[in-house]
Short mmCIF file of C-alpha atoms and ligand atoms in Angstrom, two decimals:
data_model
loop_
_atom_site.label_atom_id
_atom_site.label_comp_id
_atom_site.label_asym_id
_atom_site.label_seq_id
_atom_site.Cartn_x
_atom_site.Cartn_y
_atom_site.Cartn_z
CA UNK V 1 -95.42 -121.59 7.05
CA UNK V 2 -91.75 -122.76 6.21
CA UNK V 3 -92.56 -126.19 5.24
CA UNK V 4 -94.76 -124.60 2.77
CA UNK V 5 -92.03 -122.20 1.44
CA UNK V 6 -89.53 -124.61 0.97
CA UNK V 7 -91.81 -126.25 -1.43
CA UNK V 8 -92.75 -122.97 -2.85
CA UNK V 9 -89.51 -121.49 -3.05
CA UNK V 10 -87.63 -125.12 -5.11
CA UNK V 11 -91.02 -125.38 -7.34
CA UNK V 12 -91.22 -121.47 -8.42
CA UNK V 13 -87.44 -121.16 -9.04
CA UNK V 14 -87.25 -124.35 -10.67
CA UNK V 15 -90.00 -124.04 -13.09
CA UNK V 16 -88.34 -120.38 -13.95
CA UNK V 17 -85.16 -121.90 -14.71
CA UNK V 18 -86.78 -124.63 -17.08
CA UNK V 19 -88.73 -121.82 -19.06
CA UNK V 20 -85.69 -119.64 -18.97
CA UNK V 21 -83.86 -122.77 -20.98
CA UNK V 22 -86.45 -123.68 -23.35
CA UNK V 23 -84.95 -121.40 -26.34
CA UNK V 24 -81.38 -121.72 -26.49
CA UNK V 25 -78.07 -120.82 -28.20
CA UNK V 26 -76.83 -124.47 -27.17
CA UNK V 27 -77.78 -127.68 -25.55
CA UNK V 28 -74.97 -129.51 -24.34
CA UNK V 29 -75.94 -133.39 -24.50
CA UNK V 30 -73.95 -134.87 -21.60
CA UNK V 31 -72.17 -133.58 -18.79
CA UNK V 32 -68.79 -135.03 -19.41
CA UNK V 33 -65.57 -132.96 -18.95
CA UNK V 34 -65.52 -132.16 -22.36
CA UNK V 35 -69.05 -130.76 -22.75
CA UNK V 36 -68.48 -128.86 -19.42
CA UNK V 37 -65.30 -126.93 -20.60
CA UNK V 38 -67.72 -126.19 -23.71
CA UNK V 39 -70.76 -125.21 -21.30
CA UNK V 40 -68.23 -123.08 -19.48
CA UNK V 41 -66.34 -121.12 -22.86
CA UNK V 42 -70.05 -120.60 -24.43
CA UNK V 43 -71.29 -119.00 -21.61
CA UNK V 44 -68.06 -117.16 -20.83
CA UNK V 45 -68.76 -115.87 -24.58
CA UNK V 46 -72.06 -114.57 -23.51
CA UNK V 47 -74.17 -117.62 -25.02
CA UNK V 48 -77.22 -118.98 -23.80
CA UNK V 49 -76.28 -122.67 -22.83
CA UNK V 50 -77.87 -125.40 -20.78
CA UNK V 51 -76.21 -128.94 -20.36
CA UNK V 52 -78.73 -131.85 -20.03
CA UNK V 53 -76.71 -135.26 -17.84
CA UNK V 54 -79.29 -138.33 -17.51
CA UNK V 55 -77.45 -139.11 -13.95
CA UNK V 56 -77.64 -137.63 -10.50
CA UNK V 57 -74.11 -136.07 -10.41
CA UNK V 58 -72.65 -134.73 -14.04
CA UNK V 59 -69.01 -135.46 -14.71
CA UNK V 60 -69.15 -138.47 -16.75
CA UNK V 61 -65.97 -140.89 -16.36
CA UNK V 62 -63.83 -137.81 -14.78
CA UNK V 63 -64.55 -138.44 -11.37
CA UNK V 64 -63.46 -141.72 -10.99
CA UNK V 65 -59.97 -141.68 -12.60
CA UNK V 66 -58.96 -144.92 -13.47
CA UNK V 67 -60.03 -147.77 -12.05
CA UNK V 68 -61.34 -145.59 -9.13
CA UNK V 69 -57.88 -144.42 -8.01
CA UNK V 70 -59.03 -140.90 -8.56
CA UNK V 71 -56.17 -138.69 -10.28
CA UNK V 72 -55.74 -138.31 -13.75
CA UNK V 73 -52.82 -136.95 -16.38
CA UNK V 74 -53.13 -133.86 -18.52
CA UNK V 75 -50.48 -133.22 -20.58
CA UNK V 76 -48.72 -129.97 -21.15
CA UNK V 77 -51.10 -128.25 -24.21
CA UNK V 78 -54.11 -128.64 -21.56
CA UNK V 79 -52.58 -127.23 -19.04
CA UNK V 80 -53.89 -123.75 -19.36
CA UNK V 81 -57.16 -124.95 -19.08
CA UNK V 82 -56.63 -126.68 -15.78
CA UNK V 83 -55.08 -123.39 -14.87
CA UNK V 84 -58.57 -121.32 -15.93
CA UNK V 85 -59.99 -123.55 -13.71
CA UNK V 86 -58.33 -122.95 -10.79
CA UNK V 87 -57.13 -126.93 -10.50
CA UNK V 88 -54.16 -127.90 -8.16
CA UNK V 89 -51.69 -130.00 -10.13
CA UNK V 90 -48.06 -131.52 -10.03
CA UNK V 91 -45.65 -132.01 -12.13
CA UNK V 92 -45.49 -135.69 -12.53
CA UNK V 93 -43.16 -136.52 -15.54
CA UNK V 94 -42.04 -134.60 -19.14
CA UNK V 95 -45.20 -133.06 -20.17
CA UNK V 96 -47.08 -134.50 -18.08
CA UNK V 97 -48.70 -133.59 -14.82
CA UNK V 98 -51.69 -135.17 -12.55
CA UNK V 99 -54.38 -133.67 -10.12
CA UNK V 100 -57.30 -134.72 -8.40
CA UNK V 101 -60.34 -136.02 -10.27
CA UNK V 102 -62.97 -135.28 -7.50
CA UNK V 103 -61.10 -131.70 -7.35
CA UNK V 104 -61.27 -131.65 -10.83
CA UNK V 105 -64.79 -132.74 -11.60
CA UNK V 106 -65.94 -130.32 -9.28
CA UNK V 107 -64.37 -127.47 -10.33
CA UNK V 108 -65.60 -127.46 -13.98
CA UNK V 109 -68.82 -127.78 -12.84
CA UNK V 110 -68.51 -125.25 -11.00
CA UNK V 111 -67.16 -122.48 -12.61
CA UNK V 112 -69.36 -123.46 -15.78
CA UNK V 113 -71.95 -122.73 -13.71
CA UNK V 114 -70.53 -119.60 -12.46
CA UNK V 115 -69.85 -118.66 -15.93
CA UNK V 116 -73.40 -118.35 -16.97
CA UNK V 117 -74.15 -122.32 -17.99
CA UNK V 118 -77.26 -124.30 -16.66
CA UNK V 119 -77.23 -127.63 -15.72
CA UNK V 120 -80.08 -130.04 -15.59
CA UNK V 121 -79.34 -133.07 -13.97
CA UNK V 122 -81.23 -136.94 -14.23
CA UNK V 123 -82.24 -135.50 -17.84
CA UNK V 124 -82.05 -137.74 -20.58
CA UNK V 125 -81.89 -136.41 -24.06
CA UNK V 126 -84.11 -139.16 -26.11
CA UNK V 127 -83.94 -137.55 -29.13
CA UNK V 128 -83.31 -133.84 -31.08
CA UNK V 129 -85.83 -131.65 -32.79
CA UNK V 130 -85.03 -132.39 -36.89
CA UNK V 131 -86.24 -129.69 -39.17
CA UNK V 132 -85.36 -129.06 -42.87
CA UNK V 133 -82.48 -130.97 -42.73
CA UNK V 134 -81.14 -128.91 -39.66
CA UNK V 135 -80.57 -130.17 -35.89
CA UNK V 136 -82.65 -127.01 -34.01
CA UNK V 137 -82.65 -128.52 -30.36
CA UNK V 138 -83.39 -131.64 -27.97
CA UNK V 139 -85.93 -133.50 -26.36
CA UNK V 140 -85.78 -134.28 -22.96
CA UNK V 141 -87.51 -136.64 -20.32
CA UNK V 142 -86.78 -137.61 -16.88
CA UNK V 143 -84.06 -140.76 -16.33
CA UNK V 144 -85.97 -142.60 -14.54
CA UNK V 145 -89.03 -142.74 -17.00
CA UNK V 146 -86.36 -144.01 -19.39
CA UNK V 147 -85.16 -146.38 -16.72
CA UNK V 148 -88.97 -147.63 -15.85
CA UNK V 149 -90.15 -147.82 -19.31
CA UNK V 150 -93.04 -145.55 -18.67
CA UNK V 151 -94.83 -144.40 -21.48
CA UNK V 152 -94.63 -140.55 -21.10
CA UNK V 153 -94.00 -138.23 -23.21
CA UNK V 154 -91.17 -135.83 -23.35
CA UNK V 155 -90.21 -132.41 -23.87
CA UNK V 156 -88.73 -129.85 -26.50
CA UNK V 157 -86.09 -127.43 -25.98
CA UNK V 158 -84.79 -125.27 -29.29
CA UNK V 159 -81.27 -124.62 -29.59
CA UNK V 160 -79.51 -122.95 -32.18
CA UNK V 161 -76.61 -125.46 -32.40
CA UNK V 162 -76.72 -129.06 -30.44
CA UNK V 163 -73.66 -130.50 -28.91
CA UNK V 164 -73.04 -134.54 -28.74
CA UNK V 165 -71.15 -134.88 -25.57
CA UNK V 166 -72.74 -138.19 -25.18
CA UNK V 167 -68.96 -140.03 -24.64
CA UNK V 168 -68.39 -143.33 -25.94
CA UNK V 169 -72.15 -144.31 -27.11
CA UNK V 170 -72.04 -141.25 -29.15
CA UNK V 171 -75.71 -141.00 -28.53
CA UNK V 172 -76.72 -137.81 -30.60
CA UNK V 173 -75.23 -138.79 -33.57
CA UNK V 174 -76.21 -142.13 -33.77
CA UNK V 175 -80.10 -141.15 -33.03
CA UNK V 176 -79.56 -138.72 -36.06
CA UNK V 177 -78.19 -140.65 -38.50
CA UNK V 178 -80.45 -143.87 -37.72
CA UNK V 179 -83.81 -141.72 -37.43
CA UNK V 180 -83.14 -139.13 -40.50
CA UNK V 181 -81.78 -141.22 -43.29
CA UNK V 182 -78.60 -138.75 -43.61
CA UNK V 183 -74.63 -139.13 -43.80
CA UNK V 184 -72.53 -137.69 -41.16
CA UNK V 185 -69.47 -135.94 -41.82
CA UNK V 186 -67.26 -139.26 -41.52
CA UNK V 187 -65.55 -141.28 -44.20
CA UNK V 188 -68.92 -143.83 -44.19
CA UNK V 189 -71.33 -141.27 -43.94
CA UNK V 190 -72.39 -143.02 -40.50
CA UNK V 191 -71.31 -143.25 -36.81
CA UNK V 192 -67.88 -145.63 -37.21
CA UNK V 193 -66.77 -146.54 -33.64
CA UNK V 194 -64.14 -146.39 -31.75
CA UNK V 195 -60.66 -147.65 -31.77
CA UNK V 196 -58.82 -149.79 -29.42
CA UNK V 197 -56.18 -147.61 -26.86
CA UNK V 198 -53.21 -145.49 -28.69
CA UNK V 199 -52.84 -142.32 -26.67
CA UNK V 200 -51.02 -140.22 -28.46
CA UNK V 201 -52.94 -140.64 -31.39
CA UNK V 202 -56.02 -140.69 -29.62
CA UNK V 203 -55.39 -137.52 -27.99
CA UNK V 204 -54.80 -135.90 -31.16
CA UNK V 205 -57.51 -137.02 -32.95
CA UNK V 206 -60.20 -136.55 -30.73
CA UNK V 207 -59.44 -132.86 -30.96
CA UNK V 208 -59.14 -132.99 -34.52
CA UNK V 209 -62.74 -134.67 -34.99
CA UNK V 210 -63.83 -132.18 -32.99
CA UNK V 211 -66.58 -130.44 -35.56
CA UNK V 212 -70.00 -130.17 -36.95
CA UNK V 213 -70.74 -133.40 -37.76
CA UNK V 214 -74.15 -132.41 -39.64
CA UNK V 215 -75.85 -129.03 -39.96
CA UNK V 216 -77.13 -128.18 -36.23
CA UNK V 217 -74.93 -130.92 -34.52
CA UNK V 218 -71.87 -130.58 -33.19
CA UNK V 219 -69.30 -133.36 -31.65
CA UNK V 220 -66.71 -133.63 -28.76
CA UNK V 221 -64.83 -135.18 -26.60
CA UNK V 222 -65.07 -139.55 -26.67
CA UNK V 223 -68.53 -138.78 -29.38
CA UNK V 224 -66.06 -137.57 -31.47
CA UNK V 225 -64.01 -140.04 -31.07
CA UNK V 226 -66.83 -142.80 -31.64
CA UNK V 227 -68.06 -140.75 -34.53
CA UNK V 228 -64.75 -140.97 -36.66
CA UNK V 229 -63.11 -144.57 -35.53
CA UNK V 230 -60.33 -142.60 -33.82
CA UNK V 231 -58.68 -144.53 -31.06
CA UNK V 232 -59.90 -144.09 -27.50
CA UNK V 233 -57.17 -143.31 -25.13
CA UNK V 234 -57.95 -143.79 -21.16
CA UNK V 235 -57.06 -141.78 -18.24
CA UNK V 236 -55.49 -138.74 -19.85
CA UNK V 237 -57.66 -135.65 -20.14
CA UNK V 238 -56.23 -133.18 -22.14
CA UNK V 239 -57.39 -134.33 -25.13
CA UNK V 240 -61.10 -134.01 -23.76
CA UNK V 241 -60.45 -130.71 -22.27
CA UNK V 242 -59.54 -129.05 -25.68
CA UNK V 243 -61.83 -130.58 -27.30
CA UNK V 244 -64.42 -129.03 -25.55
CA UNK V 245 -62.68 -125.73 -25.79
CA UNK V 246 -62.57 -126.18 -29.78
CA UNK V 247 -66.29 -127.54 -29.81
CA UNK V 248 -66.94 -123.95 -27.98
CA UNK V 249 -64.77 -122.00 -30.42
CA UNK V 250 -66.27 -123.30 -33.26
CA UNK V 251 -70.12 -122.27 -32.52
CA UNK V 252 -68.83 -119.22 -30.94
CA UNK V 253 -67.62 -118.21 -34.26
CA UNK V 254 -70.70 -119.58 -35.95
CA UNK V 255 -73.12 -117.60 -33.77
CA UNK V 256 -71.28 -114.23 -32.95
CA UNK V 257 -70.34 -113.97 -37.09
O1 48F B 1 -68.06 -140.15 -21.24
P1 48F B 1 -68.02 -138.82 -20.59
O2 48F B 1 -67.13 -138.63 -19.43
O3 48F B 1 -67.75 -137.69 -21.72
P2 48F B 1 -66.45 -137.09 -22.39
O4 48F B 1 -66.49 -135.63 -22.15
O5 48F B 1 -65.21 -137.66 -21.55
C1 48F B 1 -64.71 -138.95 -21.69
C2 48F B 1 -63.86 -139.28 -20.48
O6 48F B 1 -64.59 -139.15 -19.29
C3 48F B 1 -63.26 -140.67 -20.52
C4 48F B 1 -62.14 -140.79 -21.45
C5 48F B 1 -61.02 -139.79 -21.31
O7 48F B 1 -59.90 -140.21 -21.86
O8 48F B 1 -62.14 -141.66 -22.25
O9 48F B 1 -64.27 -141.63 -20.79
O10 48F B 1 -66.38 -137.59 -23.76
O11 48F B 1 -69.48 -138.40 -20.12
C6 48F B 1 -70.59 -138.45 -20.95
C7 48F B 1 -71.80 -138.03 -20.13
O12 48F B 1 -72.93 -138.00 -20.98
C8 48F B 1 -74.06 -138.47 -20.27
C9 48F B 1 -73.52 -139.53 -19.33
O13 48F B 1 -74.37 -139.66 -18.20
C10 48F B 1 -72.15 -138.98 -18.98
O14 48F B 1 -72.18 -138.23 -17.77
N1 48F B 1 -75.01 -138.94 -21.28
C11 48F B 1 -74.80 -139.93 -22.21
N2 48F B 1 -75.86 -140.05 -23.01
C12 48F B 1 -76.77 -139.12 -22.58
C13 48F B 1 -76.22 -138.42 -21.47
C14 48F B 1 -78.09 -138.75 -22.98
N3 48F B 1 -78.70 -139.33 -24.03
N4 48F B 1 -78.73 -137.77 -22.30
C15 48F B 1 -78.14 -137.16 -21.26
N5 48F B 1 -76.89 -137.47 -20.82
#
């Protein structure tokens, strides 16, 4: 009976991909545009990665530009990663050039998941498996238990290196240090906040605090921002996009040494 096979056929496949994902190289925590272009350079590399977005559609703040009128600005040391992606753009002024953020959006998920990367959608990641002193993976529960306040346990995933994509909240990190007692790799030894706007500054920094911020955890994109009080910097991209290429670089190198 079809009705029965459509069941059959979601359930079975579903419940393989979970299992397939439960022992990873790296768990992406949000589904912003910087964790994508990570999700999509790690599994490019060969890596075993699965990205974990609490809501229905991944893409964090990409897809609505600013203020909803939905284009954004990369400037020119990005723009070969729009171009990997396939992304119509313009020239718009020196340096700078504009596309579509619903074109956008869609095409990193995309081709990260063409690339090899899972994504798991309306997951939440409450909390990361802590052992010796070492990050060594997530743990995971439905969005809208969260949301309800059910009383349900979650579940585990191992990973060999866990990314905070988490954006501004800088979720991960903060979860670590409050839960663990330890000092992150800032100048307090804890999560510092952001900044108010300063763009070029902010786009620079946010790739420069782009690192492992304690053994196990890794930071990019606004987290890393949040993480070192660097200043946030609004509707230009490029900054997120290479940080998530750096964030990709760096474990590659740590797990293919
Ligand atoms: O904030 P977000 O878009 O991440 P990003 O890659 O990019 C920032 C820009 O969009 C923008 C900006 C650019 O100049 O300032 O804000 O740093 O997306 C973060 C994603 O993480 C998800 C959330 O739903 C969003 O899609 N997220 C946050 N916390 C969790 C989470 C969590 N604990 N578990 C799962 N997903």
């Amino acid at each position: 009976m079809i009705e029965r096979n459509v069941s059959k056929g979601i359930i079975s496949t579903y419940f393989d991909k979970l299992e397939r994902n439960l022992d990873l190289d790296v768990a992406i925590v949000g589904g912003g545009p910087s964790g994508i272009v990570a999700a999509y350079y790690l599994a490019k590399a060969g890596l075993k990665v699965a990205q974990f977005d609490r809501k229905l559609s991944p893409g964090g703040g990409m897809w609505g530009g600013a203020m909803m009128f939905n284009q954004i600005v990369v400037q020119e040391e990005a723009l070969h990663i729009i171009q990997e992606f396939d992304i119509n753009y313009q020239a718009y002024d020196k340096g700078l050039y504009v596309m579509d953020s619903v074109e956008s959006t869609a095409a990193l998920l995309y081709k990260a998941v063409h690339a090899g990367a899972t994504i798991f959608n309306c997951y939440s990641v409450e909390d990361v498996i802590f052992k010796n002193n070492v990050v060594n993976g997530v743990v995971v529960n439905w969005t809208p238990v969260l949301r309800e306040g059910m009383h349900v346990d979650p579940l585990n995933i191992l990973a060999k290196c866990v990314v905070d994509g988490t954006g501004h909240d800088s979720e991960m990190c903060c979860t670590v240090a409050r839960k663990n007692g330890i000092k992150l790799a800032t100048e307090t030894g804890q999560v510092i906040g952001e900044r108010s706007l300063d763009v070029i500054n902010g786009e620079a920094e946010v790739v420069n605090g782009t690192k492992e911020i304690y053994p196990g955890l890794y930071v990019c994109g606004m987290a890393a921002s949040a993480v070192s009080g660097t200043p946030r910097m609004g509707p230009i991209f490029g900054g997120m996009l290479l940080s998530g290429k750096k964030v990709a670089n760096l474990i590659i190198a740590k797990l293919k040494a």
